[in-house]
XYZ file of C-alpha atoms in Angstrom:
496
model
C 100.880 82.205 70.028
C 102.201 85.535 71.251
C 99.562 87.006 73.380
C 101.627 89.789 74.862
C 104.467 92.161 73.830
C 106.885 94.004 75.885
C 108.363 97.502 74.878
C 110.649 99.708 77.111
C 109.842 97.392 80.150
C 106.077 97.625 79.679
C 103.977 94.588 78.740
C 100.567 95.066 76.635
C 98.429 92.538 75.066
C 98.650 91.854 71.302
C 95.501 92.003 69.270
C 95.269 88.173 69.409
C 95.626 88.345 72.997
C 92.850 90.900 73.576
C 90.572 88.914 71.166
C 91.009 85.768 73.389
C 89.684 87.348 76.425
C 87.319 90.273 75.450
C 84.274 88.248 75.852
C 85.243 86.769 79.185
C 83.035 87.463 82.338
C 86.172 88.647 84.106
C 87.069 91.341 81.439
C 85.586 94.821 81.047
C 87.013 98.157 79.861
C 87.953 99.361 83.489
C 89.733 96.101 84.510
C 91.537 95.235 81.193
C 95.406 95.770 80.954
C 96.106 99.333 79.722
C 97.477 99.928 76.201
C 100.496 101.574 75.117
C 98.858 105.033 74.499
C 97.441 105.063 77.956
C 100.953 105.025 79.624
C 100.971 108.818 80.075
C 101.678 109.409 83.852
C 104.960 111.205 84.498
C 107.088 111.739 87.505
C 105.194 115.050 88.143
C 101.908 113.269 87.889
C 102.849 110.821 90.568
C 104.548 113.522 92.741
C 101.439 115.838 92.441
C 99.329 112.657 93.421
C 101.084 112.184 96.653
C 101.375 115.865 97.472
C 97.644 116.218 96.935
C 96.802 112.961 98.938
C 99.356 113.781 101.726
C 98.063 117.352 102.357
C 94.964 116.606 104.241
C 93.281 117.010 107.587
C 93.975 113.387 108.674
C 97.809 113.976 108.204
C 97.425 117.215 110.491
C 95.281 115.241 112.836
C 97.666 112.338 113.141
C 100.605 114.819 114.120
C 98.194 116.306 116.513
C 97.464 112.884 117.995
C 100.946 111.933 118.639
C 101.536 115.162 120.499
C 98.552 114.600 122.750
C 99.834 110.969 123.421
C 103.076 112.687 124.837
C 105.571 113.213 122.114
C 107.363 116.489 121.427
C 107.368 118.084 118.027
C 110.502 116.235 116.603
C 109.627 112.807 118.060
C 106.194 113.117 116.313
C 107.524 114.307 112.939
C 110.224 111.536 112.863
C 107.868 108.837 113.796
C 105.596 109.865 110.804
C 108.582 110.161 108.438
C 109.996 106.831 109.319
C 106.633 105.128 109.027
C 106.286 106.732 105.476
C 109.714 105.544 104.412
C 108.902 102.058 105.588
C 105.543 101.849 103.748
C 107.258 103.450 100.599
C 109.061 100.044 100.109
C 105.781 98.030 99.396
C 104.375 100.809 97.507
C 107.283 100.698 95.193
C 107.442 96.822 94.880
C 103.820 96.728 94.161
C 104.108 99.628 91.763
C 106.426 97.717 89.591
C 103.749 95.078 88.673
C 101.082 97.825 87.902
C 103.491 99.605 85.762
C 104.965 96.618 83.905
C 101.624 94.844 83.305
C 99.099 97.574 83.351
C 96.655 95.833 85.563
C 94.360 97.342 88.385
C 94.692 95.994 91.910
C 91.665 93.387 91.736
C 93.155 91.804 88.741
C 96.529 91.785 90.343
C 94.999 90.085 93.218
C 93.809 87.359 90.999
C 97.365 86.218 90.658
C 98.009 85.291 94.183
C 94.305 84.550 95.510
C 92.794 83.166 92.513
C 89.989 84.289 90.165
C 87.309 84.145 92.897
C 89.654 84.404 96.071
C 90.821 87.915 94.704
C 87.484 89.269 96.055
C 89.020 88.680 99.557
C 91.861 91.234 99.309
C 89.898 93.388 97.026
C 86.938 93.867 99.331
C 89.198 94.033 102.297
C 91.009 96.970 100.771
C 87.842 98.405 99.463
C 86.037 98.534 102.853
C 88.984 100.307 104.500
C 88.962 102.710 101.605
C 85.329 103.511 102.188
C 86.036 103.845 105.797
C 88.709 106.483 104.955
C 86.519 108.054 102.462
C 83.872 108.570 105.190
C 86.539 109.773 107.742
C 87.778 112.489 105.175
C 84.266 113.503 104.567
C 83.759 114.058 108.181
C 86.950 116.057 108.553
C 86.127 118.193 105.723
C 82.410 118.713 106.403
C 83.229 119.376 110.127
C 85.904 122.110 109.012
C 83.389 123.665 106.694
C 80.875 123.831 109.387
C 83.173 125.668 111.560
C 84.128 128.169 109.023
C 80.510 128.791 108.023
C 79.642 129.446 111.538
C 82.305 131.950 111.995
C 81.178 134.037 109.002
C 77.313 133.782 108.922
C 74.345 132.701 111.275
C 75.004 129.142 110.103
C 75.048 128.144 113.793
C 71.386 128.812 114.169
C 70.441 126.298 111.545
C 69.088 123.013 112.972
C 71.614 120.142 112.114
C 74.110 122.505 110.525
C 76.932 119.987 111.135
C 75.151 117.028 109.331
C 74.141 119.448 106.622
C 77.799 120.413 105.973
C 78.922 116.801 106.266
C 76.297 115.400 103.722
C 76.874 118.267 101.277
C 80.595 117.741 101.170
C 80.049 113.889 100.955
C 77.884 114.483 97.910
C 80.608 116.702 96.297
C 83.260 113.849 96.966
C 81.049 111.213 95.419
C 80.404 113.400 92.334
C 84.125 114.084 91.725
C 85.049 110.293 92.203
C 82.316 109.291 89.854
C 84.246 111.053 86.966
C 87.107 108.620 87.192
C 90.962 108.287 87.462
C 91.850 110.519 84.547
C 89.773 113.526 85.998
C 91.669 112.779 89.323
C 94.922 112.993 87.464
C 94.042 116.393 85.983
C 92.841 117.725 89.417
C 95.932 116.663 91.368
C 98.223 118.266 88.609
C 96.970 121.830 89.433
C 95.936 121.312 92.982
C 99.420 120.181 94.264
C 101.162 123.662 93.808
C 98.207 125.422 95.124
C 98.144 123.094 98.375
C 101.876 123.796 99.043
C 101.600 127.579 98.584
C 98.647 127.575 101.086
C 100.397 125.435 103.564
C 103.501 127.607 103.457
C 101.267 130.684 104.083
C 99.885 129.056 107.104
C 103.245 128.271 108.443
C 104.638 131.878 107.765
C 101.592 133.255 109.599
C 102.219 130.985 112.584
C 105.922 131.819 112.841
C 105.344 135.504 112.425
C 102.572 135.674 114.973
C 104.400 133.575 117.496
C 107.490 135.497 117.260
C 109.843 132.818 115.973
C 110.478 129.048 116.174
C 111.507 128.998 119.849
C 108.153 129.725 121.398
C 106.423 127.428 118.800
C 108.421 124.373 119.379
C 109.489 124.517 123.061
C 107.025 122.043 124.586
C 108.828 119.170 126.065
C 108.179 115.441 125.799
C 105.980 114.033 128.510
C 107.826 110.627 128.706
C 109.991 110.190 131.660
C 111.917 107.131 130.395
C 112.727 105.390 127.107
C 110.400 102.551 128.091
C 107.419 104.917 128.499
C 108.257 106.434 125.132
C 108.614 102.933 123.277
C 105.209 101.933 124.630
C 103.612 104.632 122.473
C 106.244 104.885 119.686
C 105.779 101.277 118.186
C 101.808 101.433 117.901
C 102.198 105.003 116.635
C 104.711 103.855 114.056
C 102.316 101.073 113.007
C 99.662 103.828 112.710
C 101.886 105.962 110.564
C 102.634 103.005 108.374
C 98.980 101.896 108.196
C 98.087 105.383 107.144
C 99.231 104.567 103.603
C 99.199 100.662 103.983
C 96.066 100.843 101.817
C 97.744 102.463 98.926
C 100.631 100.092 99.092
C 98.038 97.419 98.009
C 96.061 99.247 95.213
C 98.860 101.465 93.868
C 98.608 99.480 90.609
C 95.372 101.253 90.025
C 97.456 104.469 89.345
C 100.753 102.943 88.301
C 99.125 101.095 85.321
C 99.088 104.259 83.626
C 103.088 105.125 84.257
C 105.313 105.987 81.272
C 108.019 103.997 82.874
C 109.283 102.466 85.947
C 111.676 105.495 86.636
C 108.754 107.776 86.197
C 106.766 106.163 89.076
C 109.790 105.518 91.407
C 111.157 109.023 91.104
C 107.693 110.770 91.524
C 106.710 108.655 94.434
C 109.953 108.471 96.221
C 110.537 112.145 95.934
C 106.992 113.138 97.261
C 105.458 110.743 99.886
C 107.888 110.957 102.757
C 108.878 114.598 102.428
C 105.122 115.865 101.977
C 103.953 113.840 104.952
C 106.862 115.139 107.115
C 106.268 118.695 105.810
C 102.686 118.941 106.436
C 102.820 117.125 109.744
C 105.515 119.720 110.867
C 103.160 122.485 109.810
C 100.333 120.944 111.818
C 102.551 120.815 114.982
C 104.136 124.151 114.528
C 100.830 126.105 113.839
C 99.165 124.252 116.799
C 102.113 125.125 118.952
C 101.911 128.697 117.887
C 98.314 128.980 118.793
C 99.439 128.384 122.379
C 101.514 131.577 122.277
C 98.951 133.451 120.286
C 95.629 132.525 121.842
C 96.627 130.667 125.052
C 95.478 127.428 124.101
C 96.410 124.757 121.572
C 94.107 124.564 118.510
C 94.678 121.448 116.615
C 91.823 121.749 114.398
C 92.878 124.033 111.388
C 89.447 125.143 110.819
C 89.337 126.621 114.307
C 92.447 128.511 113.497
C 91.127 129.825 110.348
C 87.840 130.751 112.033
C 90.035 133.556 113.943
C 90.908 135.209 110.537
C 89.262 137.818 108.435
C 86.391 136.754 106.472
C 88.285 136.915 103.119
C 91.117 134.733 104.733
C 88.303 132.284 106.058
C 86.854 132.100 102.483
C 90.224 131.163 101.122
C 90.969 128.853 103.746
C 87.549 127.112 103.259
C 88.558 126.641 99.531
C 91.901 125.150 100.747
C 90.234 122.622 103.108
C 87.792 121.564 100.421
C 90.518 121.014 97.781
C 93.007 119.237 100.180
C 90.201 116.922 101.266
C 88.901 116.351 97.783
C 92.560 115.464 96.421
C 93.092 113.023 99.013
C 89.824 111.312 99.122
C 88.904 110.719 95.694
C 92.407 109.365 94.642
C 93.310 107.397 97.903
C 90.003 106.146 99.128
C 87.439 105.817 96.242
C 89.311 104.140 93.360
C 90.050 100.903 95.363
C 86.454 100.247 96.691
C 85.038 101.302 93.243
C 87.242 98.774 91.343
C 86.489 96.168 94.111
C 82.824 96.588 93.514
C 83.292 96.375 89.666
C 85.418 93.243 89.997
C 82.376 91.502 91.757
C 80.497 91.511 88.492
C 82.513 92.912 85.636
C 79.797 92.553 83.139
C 77.190 94.138 85.176
C 78.856 96.742 87.294
C 80.966 99.788 86.184
C 83.492 101.891 87.935
C 80.995 104.679 88.294
C 78.495 102.311 90.049
C 81.211 101.179 92.325
C 82.025 104.850 93.286
C 78.420 105.467 94.287
C 78.214 102.185 96.302
C 81.491 102.869 97.997
C 80.163 106.226 99.035
C 77.131 104.702 100.596
C 79.174 102.118 102.393
C 81.196 104.852 103.860
C 78.296 106.269 105.689
C 77.558 102.815 107.106
C 80.915 102.839 108.796
C 80.118 105.857 110.855
C 83.267 107.916 110.750
C 81.925 110.147 113.501
C 82.605 107.243 115.886
C 86.109 106.530 114.528
C 87.055 110.136 115.114
C 85.482 110.341 118.540
C 88.882 110.586 120.143
C 92.574 110.198 119.151
C 92.753 106.694 120.619
C 90.058 105.346 118.439
C 91.786 107.090 115.411
C 95.368 105.792 115.945
C 95.035 102.628 117.883
C 91.590 101.284 116.940
C 91.238 102.368 113.426
C 94.990 102.661 112.081
C 96.263 99.890 114.125
C 93.642 97.344 113.468
C 93.419 97.620 109.817
C 97.233 97.716 109.655
C 97.286 94.156 111.113
C 94.807 93.176 108.361
C 96.592 94.694 105.458
C 100.293 93.823 106.455
C 99.828 90.090 105.611
C 98.165 90.996 102.238
C 100.971 93.243 101.319
C 103.556 90.462 102.181
C 101.595 87.875 99.908
C 101.497 90.460 97.059
C 105.364 91.122 97.195
C 106.153 87.348 97.635
C 104.079 86.347 94.731
C 105.242 88.876 92.190
C 108.896 89.184 93.222
C 109.930 85.832 94.832
C 107.586 83.151 93.425
C 106.932 84.413 89.973
C 109.997 86.614 89.426
C 108.020 89.196 87.714
C 106.428 86.928 84.837
C 102.803 87.064 84.333
C 100.631 85.349 81.559
C 98.245 88.367 81.019
C 95.313 86.604 79.342
C 95.231 83.862 82.030
C 94.177 86.421 84.650
C 90.882 86.892 82.726
C 90.010 83.299 82.033
C 87.531 81.406 84.591
C 89.416 78.211 83.890
C 93.111 79.603 83.531
C 96.233 78.617 85.529
C 95.348 81.540 88.012
C 91.923 80.029 88.825
C 93.738 77.127 90.616
C 91.346 74.377 91.530
C 88.295 76.198 92.690
C 88.974 79.898 91.977
C 90.588 80.241 95.276
C 94.444 79.772 96.047
C 94.264 78.172 99.543
C 97.926 78.756 100.249
C 97.286 82.514 100.057
C 94.256 82.362 102.332
C 96.298 80.165 104.818
C 99.246 82.538 104.578
C 97.088 85.613 105.214
C 95.121 83.890 108.269
C 98.433 83.043 109.909
C 99.892 86.374 109.319
C 96.907 87.984 110.961
C 96.488 85.591 113.737
C 99.891 85.609 115.274
C 100.035 89.275 115.944
C 96.400 89.251 117.236
C 97.081 86.433 119.663
C 100.136 88.148 120.981
C 98.193 91.243 121.764
C 96.715 89.157 124.731
C 99.926 87.381 125.778
C 101.954 89.261 128.557
C 105.510 90.179 126.951
C 104.382 89.698 123.520
C 102.328 92.904 122.970
C 105.134 94.554 121.112
C 104.267 91.881 118.204
C 100.806 93.435 118.148
C 102.323 96.902 118.268
C 104.182 96.228 115.212
C 101.342 94.098 113.599
C 101.601 95.474 109.930
C 105.421 94.754 109.893
C 105.263 91.309 111.497
C 102.217 90.270 109.618
C 103.788 91.215 106.376
C 106.965 89.254 106.990
C 105.208 86.232 108.237
C 102.823 85.985 105.257
C 105.755 86.667 102.951
C 107.647 83.841 104.197
C 104.886 81.280 104.532
C 103.471 82.145 101.085
C 106.922 81.825 99.307
C 107.521 78.582 101.021
C 103.990 77.156 100.092
C 104.032 78.226 96.504
C 107.207 76.229 95.614
C 106.861 74.589 92.402
C 103.308 75.666 91.894
C 101.791 74.893 88.491
C 100.854 78.521 87.836
C 104.364 79.637 87.818
C 105.770 80.483 84.581
C 109.420 79.487 83.731
C 111.584 81.913 81.827
C 111.040 79.747 78.610
C 107.290 79.570 79.179
C 107.254 83.402 79.477
C 109.152 83.875 76.217
C 106.837 81.636 74.429
C 103.949 84.029 75.020
C 105.809 87.384 75.004
C 107.042 89.034 71.719
C 109.960 91.295 72.461
C 110.095 94.717 70.732
C 113.564 95.706 69.681
C 113.517 98.826 71.929
C 112.867 96.913 75.023
C 114.887 97.606 78.045
C 115.609 95.868 81.293
C 112.446 95.686 83.271
């Protein structure tokens, strides 16, 4: 029986296919494959998604962190652009699966970890997303607090910083609760607004500082190439890890893409360019404040606080918008889906969004952001070491093991081919553990710390190779003829 059909490179369930799984405990409206009418996201939607996510306070802070660690402006910007070009590769590879088969990340993970084992990568991604959610709320809340103090007697209110933080946290949870379609609409109009506001800030800095020269003249603090590389490699891993989370759960968004071309063009044209552009603005504005105010102001809210009340008001709106567009898209969808996947028949995406918001508070973002060392090395570096191996397994499974052939209905069966023997694919678990362990052990061996400094990349490659080797001739892999038996081909189908 044909349970799925392919048209223009996109596979959807047939009516018969959907009937066979709609009563499964692993199926609900949020986790099912998307239908043809739901594939509406264009290149602009994906570009606006990444512009909205990249223009945020953590991007600004990352550039500032690299400068504080000794880099000059062009070393910091190139490190960030290179890291984003590298992470774009797994993003596009995993996007293909989401676009072609219309499945969200937790369901995609069932393919390689098993129907029960999928909770391991889904919860891992979800916890990190919740951590990022808290970080962005803290950034945004602290910025709003700074701006309110500059305009009113807000500083006299006891606990004013915490009031700002929790108030902003509530706004983020409320917007996230409304779901992915609301996020798409918000990103579409917010992206051009954020670009205009960012350019306005850059023009102000350029004008006040008297040109590029005074702004970007600070030299690198490194006296040798060896000294530079000691910071460069962990900083590069941090830049990669910044979006390593999205490299995993990008199917949550690409499942709505109109075509592979739409998602590839939209994402490739916007991610590295926007990250580089906004990082440059952060460096340029902070450098300009040395000329203008005699000190480097790395906090954009501290810069805005020196403006007129009307400019502060506009800046506050910009910071709220920049943080919201990042937070609700990049950091809440994945944990909400992970929670939903724990019990599809009892938990919804909306419940998942609220639970993820509460977990973000338990992860204490104020500690992570206590200093740039915590932010870049402890937070970004450590979770990069965890997610790299999972990225490697996802890529290996879809591209090298299964060769882009998936039996959709089997993903929703408790005794299907992707259940493996016990609901867990032990080979994926071993490949992940080895990919995490080797970089971690290397951290404590003299002469091998460079492996830890590049933990995301090394872990990805190790797990990719091990998983591909271990999954040879696995019974869950469909042959070309097996795939043809279950897939009806529409006459308009093109290569996928």
